[in-house]
CSV table of C-alpha atoms in Angstrom, one decimal:
chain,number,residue,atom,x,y,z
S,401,UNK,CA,66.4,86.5,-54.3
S,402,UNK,CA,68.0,85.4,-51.3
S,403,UNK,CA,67.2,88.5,-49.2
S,404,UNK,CA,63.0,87.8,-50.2
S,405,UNK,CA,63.4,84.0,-49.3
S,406,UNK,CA,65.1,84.9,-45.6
S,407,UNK,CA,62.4,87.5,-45.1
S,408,UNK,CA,59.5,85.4,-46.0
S,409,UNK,CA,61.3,82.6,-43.7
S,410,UNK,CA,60.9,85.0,-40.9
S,411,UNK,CA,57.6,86.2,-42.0
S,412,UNK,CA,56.0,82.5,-41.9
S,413,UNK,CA,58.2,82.4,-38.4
S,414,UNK,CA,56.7,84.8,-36.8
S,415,UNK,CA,53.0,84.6,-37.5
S,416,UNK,CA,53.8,80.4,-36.1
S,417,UNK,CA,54.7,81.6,-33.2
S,418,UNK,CA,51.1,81.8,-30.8
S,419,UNK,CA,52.6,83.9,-28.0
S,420,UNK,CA,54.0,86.5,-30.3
S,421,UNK,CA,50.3,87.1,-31.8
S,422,UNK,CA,48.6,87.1,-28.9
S,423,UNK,CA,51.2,89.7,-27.6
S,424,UNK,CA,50.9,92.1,-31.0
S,425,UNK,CA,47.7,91.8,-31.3
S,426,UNK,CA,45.3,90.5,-28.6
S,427,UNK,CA,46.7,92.8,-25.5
S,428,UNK,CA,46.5,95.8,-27.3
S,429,UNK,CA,43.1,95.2,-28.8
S,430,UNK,CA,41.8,94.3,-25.3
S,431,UNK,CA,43.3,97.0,-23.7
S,432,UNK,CA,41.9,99.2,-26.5
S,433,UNK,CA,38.6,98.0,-26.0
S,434,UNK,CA,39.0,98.1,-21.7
S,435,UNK,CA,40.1,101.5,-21.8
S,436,UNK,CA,38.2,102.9,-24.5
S,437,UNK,CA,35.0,101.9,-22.3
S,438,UNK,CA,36.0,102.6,-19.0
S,439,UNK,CA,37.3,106.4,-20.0
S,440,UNK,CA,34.2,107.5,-22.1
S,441,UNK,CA,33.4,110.1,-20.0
S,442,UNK,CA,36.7,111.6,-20.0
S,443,UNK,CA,36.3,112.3,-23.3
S,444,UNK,CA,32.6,113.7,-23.7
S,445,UNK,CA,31.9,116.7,-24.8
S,446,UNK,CA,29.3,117.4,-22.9
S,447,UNK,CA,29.3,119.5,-20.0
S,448,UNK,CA,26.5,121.0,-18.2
S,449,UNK,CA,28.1,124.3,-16.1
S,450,UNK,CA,24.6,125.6,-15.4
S,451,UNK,CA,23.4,129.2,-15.1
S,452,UNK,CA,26.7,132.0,-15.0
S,453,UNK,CA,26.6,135.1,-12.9
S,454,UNK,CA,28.3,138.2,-14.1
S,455,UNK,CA,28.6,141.4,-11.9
S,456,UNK,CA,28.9,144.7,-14.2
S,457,UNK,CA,30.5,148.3,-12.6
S,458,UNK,CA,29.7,150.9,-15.8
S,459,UNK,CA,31.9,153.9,-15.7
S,460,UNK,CA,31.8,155.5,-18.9
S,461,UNK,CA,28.7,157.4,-18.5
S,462,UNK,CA,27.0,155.8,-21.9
S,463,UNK,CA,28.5,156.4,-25.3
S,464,UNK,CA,29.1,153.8,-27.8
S,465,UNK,CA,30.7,151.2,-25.7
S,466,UNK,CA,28.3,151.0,-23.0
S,467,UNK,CA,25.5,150.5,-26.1
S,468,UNK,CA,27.3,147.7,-27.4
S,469,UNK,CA,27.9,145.9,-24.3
S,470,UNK,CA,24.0,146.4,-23.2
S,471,UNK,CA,23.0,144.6,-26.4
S,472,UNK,CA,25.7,142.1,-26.0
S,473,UNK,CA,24.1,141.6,-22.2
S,474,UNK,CA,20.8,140.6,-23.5
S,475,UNK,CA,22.2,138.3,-26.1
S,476,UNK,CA,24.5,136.5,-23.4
S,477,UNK,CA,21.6,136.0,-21.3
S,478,UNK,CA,19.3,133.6,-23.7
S,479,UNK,CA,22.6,131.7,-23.0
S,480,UNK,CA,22.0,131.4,-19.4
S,481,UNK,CA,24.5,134.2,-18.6
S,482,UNK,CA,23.4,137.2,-16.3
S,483,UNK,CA,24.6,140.1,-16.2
S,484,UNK,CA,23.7,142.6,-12.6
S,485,UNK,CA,24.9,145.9,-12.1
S,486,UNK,CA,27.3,146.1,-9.3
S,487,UNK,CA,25.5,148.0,-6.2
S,488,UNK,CA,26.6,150.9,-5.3
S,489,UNK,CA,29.1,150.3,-1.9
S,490,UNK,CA,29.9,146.9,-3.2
S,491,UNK,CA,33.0,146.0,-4.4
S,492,UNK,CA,33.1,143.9,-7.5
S,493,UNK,CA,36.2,141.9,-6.8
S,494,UNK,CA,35.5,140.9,-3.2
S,495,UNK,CA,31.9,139.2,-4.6
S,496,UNK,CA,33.9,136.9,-7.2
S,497,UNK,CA,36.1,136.2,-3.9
S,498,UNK,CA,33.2,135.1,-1.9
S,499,UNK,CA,31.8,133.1,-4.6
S,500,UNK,CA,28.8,135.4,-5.5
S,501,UNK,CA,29.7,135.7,-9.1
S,502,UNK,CA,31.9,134.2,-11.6
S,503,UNK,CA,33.3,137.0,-13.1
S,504,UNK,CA,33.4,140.7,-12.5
S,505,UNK,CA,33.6,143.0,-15.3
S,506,UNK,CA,34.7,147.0,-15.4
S,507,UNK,CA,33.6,149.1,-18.4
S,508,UNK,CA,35.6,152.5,-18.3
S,509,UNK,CA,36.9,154.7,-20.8
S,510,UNK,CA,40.3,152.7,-21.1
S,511,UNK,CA,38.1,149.7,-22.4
S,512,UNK,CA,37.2,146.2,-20.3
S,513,UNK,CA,38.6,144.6,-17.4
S,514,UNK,CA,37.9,141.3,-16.6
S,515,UNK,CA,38.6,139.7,-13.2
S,516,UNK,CA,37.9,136.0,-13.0
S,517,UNK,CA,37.3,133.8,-10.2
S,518,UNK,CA,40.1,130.7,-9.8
S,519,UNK,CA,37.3,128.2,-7.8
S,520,UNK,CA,35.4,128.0,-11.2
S,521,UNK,CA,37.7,128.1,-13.7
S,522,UNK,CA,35.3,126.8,-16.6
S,523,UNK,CA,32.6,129.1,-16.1
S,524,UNK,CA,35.2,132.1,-15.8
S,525,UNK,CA,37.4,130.6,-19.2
S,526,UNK,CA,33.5,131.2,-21.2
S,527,UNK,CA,32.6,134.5,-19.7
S,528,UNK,CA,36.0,135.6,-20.7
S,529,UNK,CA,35.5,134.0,-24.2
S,530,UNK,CA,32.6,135.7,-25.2
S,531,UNK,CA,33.8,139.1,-23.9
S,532,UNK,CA,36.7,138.6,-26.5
S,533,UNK,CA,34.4,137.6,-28.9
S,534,UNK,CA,32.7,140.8,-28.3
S,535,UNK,CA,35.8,142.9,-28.2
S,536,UNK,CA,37.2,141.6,-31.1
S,537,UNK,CA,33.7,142.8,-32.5
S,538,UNK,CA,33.6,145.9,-31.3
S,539,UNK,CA,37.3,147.4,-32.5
S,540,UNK,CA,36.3,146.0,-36.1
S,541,UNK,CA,32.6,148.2,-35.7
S,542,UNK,CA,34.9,150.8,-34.3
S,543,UNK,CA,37.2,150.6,-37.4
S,544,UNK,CA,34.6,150.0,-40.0
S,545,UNK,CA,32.4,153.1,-38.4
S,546,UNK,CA,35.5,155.7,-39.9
S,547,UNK,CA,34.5,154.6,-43.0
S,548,UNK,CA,31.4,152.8,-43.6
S,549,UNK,CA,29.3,154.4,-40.8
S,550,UNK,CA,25.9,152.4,-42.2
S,551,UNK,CA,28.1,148.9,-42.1
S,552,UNK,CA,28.4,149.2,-38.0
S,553,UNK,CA,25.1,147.3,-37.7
S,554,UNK,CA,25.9,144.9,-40.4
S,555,UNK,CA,29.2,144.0,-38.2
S,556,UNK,CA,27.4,143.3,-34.7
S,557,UNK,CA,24.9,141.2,-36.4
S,558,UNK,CA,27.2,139.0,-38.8
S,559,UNK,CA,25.1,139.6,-41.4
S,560,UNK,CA,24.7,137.8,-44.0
S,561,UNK,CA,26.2,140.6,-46.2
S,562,UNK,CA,28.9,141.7,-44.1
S,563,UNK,CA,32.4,140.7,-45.1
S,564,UNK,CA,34.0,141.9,-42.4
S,565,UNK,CA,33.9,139.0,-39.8
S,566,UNK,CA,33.6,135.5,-41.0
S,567,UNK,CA,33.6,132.6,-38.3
S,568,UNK,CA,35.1,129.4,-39.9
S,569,UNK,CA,35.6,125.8,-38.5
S,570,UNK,CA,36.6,122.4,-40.4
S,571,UNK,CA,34.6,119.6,-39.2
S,572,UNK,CA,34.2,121.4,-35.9
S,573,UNK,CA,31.9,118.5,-34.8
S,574,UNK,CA,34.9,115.7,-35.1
S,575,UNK,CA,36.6,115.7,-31.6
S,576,UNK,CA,38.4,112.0,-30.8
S,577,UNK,CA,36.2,109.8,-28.2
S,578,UNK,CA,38.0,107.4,-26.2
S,579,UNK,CA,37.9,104.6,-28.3
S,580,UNK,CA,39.3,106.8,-31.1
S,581,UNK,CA,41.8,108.6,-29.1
S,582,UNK,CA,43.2,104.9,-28.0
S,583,UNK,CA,42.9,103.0,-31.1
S,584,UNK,CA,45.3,106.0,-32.7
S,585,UNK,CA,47.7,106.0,-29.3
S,586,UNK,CA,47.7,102.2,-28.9
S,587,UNK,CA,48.6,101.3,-32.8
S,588,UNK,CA,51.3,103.7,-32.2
S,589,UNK,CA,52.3,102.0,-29.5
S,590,UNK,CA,52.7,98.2,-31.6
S,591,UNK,CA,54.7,100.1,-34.0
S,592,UNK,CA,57.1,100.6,-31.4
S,593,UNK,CA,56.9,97.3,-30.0
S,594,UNK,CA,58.6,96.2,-33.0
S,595,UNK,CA,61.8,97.5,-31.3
S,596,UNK,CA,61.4,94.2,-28.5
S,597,UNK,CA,61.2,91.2,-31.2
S,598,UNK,CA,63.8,93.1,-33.4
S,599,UNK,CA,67.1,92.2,-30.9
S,600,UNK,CA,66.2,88.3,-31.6
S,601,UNK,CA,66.4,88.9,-35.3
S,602,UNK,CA,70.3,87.8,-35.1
S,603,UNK,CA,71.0,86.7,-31.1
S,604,UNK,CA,67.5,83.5,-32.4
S,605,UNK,CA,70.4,82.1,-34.9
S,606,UNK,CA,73.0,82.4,-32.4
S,607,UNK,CA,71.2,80.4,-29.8
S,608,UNK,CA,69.7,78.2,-32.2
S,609,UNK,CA,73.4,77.4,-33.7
S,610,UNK,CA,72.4,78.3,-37.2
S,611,UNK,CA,74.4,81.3,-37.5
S,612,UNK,CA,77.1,79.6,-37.9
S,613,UNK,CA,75.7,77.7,-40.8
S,614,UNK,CA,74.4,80.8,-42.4
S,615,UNK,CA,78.0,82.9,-42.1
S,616,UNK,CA,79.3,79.1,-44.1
S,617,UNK,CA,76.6,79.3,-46.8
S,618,UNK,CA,77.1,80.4,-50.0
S,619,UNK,CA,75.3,83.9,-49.2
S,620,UNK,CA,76.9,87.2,-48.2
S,621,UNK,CA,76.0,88.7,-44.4
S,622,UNK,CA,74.8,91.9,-46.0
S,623,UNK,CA,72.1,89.6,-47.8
S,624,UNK,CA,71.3,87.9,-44.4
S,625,UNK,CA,70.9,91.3,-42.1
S,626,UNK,CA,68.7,92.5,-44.8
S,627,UNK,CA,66.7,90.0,-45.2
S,628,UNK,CA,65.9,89.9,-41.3
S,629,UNK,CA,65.0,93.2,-41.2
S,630,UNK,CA,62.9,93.3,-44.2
S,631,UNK,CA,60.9,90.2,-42.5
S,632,UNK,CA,60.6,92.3,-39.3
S,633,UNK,CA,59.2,95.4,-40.7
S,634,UNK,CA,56.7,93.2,-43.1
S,635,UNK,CA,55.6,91.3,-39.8
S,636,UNK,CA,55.1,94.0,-37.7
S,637,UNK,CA,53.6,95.9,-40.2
S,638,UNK,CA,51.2,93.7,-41.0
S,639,UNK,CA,50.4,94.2,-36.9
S,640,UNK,CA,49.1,97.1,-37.0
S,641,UNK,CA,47.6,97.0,-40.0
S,642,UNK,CA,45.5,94.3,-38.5
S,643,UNK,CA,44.9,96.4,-35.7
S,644,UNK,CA,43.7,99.3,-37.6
S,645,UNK,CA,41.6,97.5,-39.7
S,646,UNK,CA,39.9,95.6,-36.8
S,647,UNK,CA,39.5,99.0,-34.8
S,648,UNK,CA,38.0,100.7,-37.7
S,649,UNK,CA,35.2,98.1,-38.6
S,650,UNK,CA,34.7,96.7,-35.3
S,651,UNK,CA,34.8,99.5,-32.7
S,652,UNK,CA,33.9,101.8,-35.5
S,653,UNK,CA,36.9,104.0,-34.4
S,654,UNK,CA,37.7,107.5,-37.0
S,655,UNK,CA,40.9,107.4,-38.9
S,656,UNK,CA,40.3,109.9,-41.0
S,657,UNK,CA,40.6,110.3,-44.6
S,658,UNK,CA,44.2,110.0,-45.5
S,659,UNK,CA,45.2,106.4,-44.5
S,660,UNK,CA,47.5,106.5,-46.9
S,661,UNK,CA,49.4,109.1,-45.1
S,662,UNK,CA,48.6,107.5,-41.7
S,663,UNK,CA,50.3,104.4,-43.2
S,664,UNK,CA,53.3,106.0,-44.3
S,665,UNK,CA,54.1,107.2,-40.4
S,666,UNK,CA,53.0,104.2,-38.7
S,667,UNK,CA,55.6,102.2,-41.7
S,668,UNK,CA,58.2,104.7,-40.5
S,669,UNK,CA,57.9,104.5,-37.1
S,670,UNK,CA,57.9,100.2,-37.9
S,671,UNK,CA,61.5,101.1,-39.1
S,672,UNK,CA,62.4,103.0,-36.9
S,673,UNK,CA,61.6,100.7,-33.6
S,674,UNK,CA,63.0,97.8,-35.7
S,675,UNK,CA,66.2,99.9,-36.0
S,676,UNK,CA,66.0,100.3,-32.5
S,677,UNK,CA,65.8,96.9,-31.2
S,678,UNK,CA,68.5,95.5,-33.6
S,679,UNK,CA,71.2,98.5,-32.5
S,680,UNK,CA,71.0,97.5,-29.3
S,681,UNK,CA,71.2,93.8,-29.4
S,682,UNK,CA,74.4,94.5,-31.5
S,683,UNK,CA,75.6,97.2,-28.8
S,684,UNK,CA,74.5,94.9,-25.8
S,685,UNK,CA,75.1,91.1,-25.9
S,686,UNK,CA,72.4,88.6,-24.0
S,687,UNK,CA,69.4,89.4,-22.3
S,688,UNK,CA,70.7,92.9,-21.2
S,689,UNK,CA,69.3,94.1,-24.4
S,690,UNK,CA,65.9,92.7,-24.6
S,691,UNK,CA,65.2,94.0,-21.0
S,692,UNK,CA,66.6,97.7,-21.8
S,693,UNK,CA,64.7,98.1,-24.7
S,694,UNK,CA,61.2,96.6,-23.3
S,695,UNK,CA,62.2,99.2,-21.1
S,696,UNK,CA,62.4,102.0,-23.3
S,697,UNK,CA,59.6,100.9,-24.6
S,698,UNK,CA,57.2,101.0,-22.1
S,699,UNK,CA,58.8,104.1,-20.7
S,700,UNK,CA,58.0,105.7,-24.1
S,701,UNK,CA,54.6,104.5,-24.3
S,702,UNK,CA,53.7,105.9,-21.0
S,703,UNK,CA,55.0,109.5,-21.6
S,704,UNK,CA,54.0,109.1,-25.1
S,705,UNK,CA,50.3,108.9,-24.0
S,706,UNK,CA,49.7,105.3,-24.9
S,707,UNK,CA,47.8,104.7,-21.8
S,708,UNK,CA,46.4,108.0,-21.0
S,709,UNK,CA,46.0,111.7,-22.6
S,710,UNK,CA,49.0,114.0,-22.5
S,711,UNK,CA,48.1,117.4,-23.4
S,712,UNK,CA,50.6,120.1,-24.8
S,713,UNK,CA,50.3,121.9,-21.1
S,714,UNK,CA,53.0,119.5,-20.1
S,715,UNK,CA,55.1,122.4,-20.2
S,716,UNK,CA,59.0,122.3,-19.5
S,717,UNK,CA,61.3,120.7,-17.2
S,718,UNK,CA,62.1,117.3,-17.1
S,719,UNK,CA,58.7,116.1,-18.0
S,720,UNK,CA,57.9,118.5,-20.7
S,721,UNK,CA,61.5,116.9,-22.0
S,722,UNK,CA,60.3,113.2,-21.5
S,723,UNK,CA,57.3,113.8,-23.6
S,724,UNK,CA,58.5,115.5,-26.5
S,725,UNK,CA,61.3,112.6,-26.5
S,726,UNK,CA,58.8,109.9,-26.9
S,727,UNK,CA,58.4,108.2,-30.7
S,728,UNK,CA,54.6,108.0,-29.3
S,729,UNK,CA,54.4,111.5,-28.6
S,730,UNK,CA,55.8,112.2,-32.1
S,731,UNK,CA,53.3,109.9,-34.1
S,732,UNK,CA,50.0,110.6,-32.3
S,733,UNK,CA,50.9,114.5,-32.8
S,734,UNK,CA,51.3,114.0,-36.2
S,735,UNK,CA,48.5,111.6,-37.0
S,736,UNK,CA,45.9,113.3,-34.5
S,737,UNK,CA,46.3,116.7,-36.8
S,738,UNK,CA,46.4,114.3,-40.1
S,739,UNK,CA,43.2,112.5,-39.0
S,740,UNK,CA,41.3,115.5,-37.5
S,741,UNK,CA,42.2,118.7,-39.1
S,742,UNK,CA,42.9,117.4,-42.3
S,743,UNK,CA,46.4,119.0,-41.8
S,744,UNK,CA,48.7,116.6,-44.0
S,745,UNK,CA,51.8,118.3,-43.7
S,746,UNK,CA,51.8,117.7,-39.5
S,747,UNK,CA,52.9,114.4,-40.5
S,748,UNK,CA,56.4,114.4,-42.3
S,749,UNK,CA,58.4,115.9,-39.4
S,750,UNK,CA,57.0,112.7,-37.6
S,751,UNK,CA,58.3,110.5,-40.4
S,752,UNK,CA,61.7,112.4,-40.9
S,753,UNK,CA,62.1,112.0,-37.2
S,754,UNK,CA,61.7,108.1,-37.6
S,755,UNK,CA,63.8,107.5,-40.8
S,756,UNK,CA,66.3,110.1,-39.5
S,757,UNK,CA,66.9,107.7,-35.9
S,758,UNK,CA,66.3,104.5,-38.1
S,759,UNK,CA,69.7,105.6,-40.5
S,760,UNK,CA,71.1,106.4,-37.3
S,761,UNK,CA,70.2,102.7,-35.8
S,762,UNK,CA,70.9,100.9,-39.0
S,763,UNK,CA,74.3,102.2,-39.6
S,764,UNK,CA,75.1,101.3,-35.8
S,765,UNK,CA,74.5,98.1,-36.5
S,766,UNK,CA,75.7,97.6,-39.7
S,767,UNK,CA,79.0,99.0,-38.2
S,768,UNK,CA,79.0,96.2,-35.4
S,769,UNK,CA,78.3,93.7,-37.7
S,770,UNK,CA,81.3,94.0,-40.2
S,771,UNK,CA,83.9,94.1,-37.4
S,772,UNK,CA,82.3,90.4,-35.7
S,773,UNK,CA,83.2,87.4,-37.8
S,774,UNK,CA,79.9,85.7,-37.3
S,775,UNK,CA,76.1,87.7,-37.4
């Protein structure tokens, strides 16, 4: 009983305080909505890349490849890709250098080579796409003509009937926009600003003087730390659960279809952060450990992708290292593949990441706090 009546005291507390709600939940609802507008067209998916040319040197002498890739020619083209024959005296790679084509393609008896141009890297990443496409189509009519010779056409064609290619996509259409993407990285981000608040949790009744009276009271310390931190997470919570809520009905932002799962990491992560903040006010007396973890913080959040996307082509080194290391990084993973491939299990290595660091944070303190005679 005692634990529920200290949390609900810091509960009522918190939600008093003006400059703590504006800080939880105005900022990052106005810079959801500032950067969610300004960015749109970073995350469109549309993009015009016009007509492609494709220059073409044939040196098998016909046969079943050169077939195939003729009919594959004429389909490409109603796409707005051309295919010429490469003159004769021309060399194929030395007109993708000077920019005549996109992509030059050799068909000899050891199959297709494809040489790409690096000054239009989009147009030369779809020409390659459909000629694997193709390929990938080809070997299968190849293998399927050894057997079932009358079939061949059937594979080309993805026929209705043929069972031997099926193209499959899950809500292919469902891509994040920009105020998705940042309503998802941004409520991540207040989860871990539950790690700032959490270090006044015990140094507030230090410099108020109560801590004192609460060590004299007739109530054990283990009743008081728990207590505080149960009104933490409820409070911050209850943050960004607002701000999910709010992003959801107002800016009509996607969260998917398991927000029960979605709650469960952002809780987690709450814990965590909270962890967090209170190890280090224990480990670091003062000030010192309010501006160290606002630090963290915001370091996290910007490697994290809080303020901008970070792709998985961060690669290695030091800032393939810094990303990974981010709580953000961890939870908008996790969520992104919860909320848009309907991929639940992407989200419990988030979540034992976050309870694993929060045992790790909590025990810290606890350890700290049993050797000091006071909170």
């Amino acid at each position: 009983m005692n634990i529920l009546s200290i949390a609900f005291k810091e509960i009522k507390q918190d939600f008093r305080d003006r400059r703590t709600l504006i800080f939880m939940l105005g900022f990052p609802i106005i810079l959801m909505l500032i950067l969610g507008l300004a960015l749109t067209n970073a995350f469109s998916g549309d993009l015009s890349v016009g007509d492609l040319k494709v220059v073409v040197k044939d040196t098998t002498g016909g046969g079943p490849l050169s077939e195939a890739f003729t009919a594959f020619t004429k389909e490409a083209g109603k796409s707005g890709i051309t295919f010429d024959s490469l003159p004769a005296g021309k060399n194929g790679r030395t007109e993708v250098e000077n920019n005549r084509y996109v992509d030059y393609v050799e068909l000899s008896g050891q199959g297709i080579s494809l040489y790409g141009s690096s000054r239009s890297t989009i147009e030369s990443n779809i020409v390659q796409g459909m000629l694997t496409s193709f390929a990938d189509k080809y070997n299968a009519a190849a293998a399927v003509a050894q057997t079932e010779p009358a079939q061949v056409q059937a594979v080309f064609a993805g026929g209705a009937g043929s069972d031997y290619i099926k193209e499959l996509s899950i809500n292919a259409d469902r891509t994040p926009g920009s105020i998705d993407y940042y309503a998802l990285a941004l409520t991540v981000m207040v989860g871990l600003w539950a790690a700032m608040p959490a270090g006044g949790l015990i140094q507030r009744e230090i410099g108020r003087g109560t801590a004192v009276r609460l060590v004299t009271a007739p109530i054990r310390k283990s009743e008081i730390f728990a207590g505080k931190v149960l009104g933490g997470i409820v409070t911050n919570f209850l943050f960004v659960i607002v701000i999910i809520v709010f992003s959801k009905y107002v800016f009509k932002a996607y969260w998917g279809e398991h927000m029960g799962i979605v709650l469960i990491v952002l809780l987690s992560e709450v814990i965590m952060a909270l962890s967090l903040g209170l190890a280090f006010s224990y480990l670091l007396k003062g000030s010192a450990s309010r501006g160290i973890v606002s630090l963290i913080v915001q370091l996290m959040s910007f490697f994290g992708g809080a303020y901008f996307p970070i792709g998985d082509e961060a690669g290695g080194g030091i800032m393939g290292f810094l990303v990974n290391l981010s709580p953000i990084r961890w939870g908008n993973h996790g969520l992104t593949q919860v909320i848009y491939g309907n991929d639940v299990s992407a989200a419990w290595p988030a979540v034992g990441l976050y309870i694993g660091f929060a045992i790790l944070f909590l025990g810290a303190s606890i350890a700290v706090m049993r050797r000091r005679e006071g909170l």
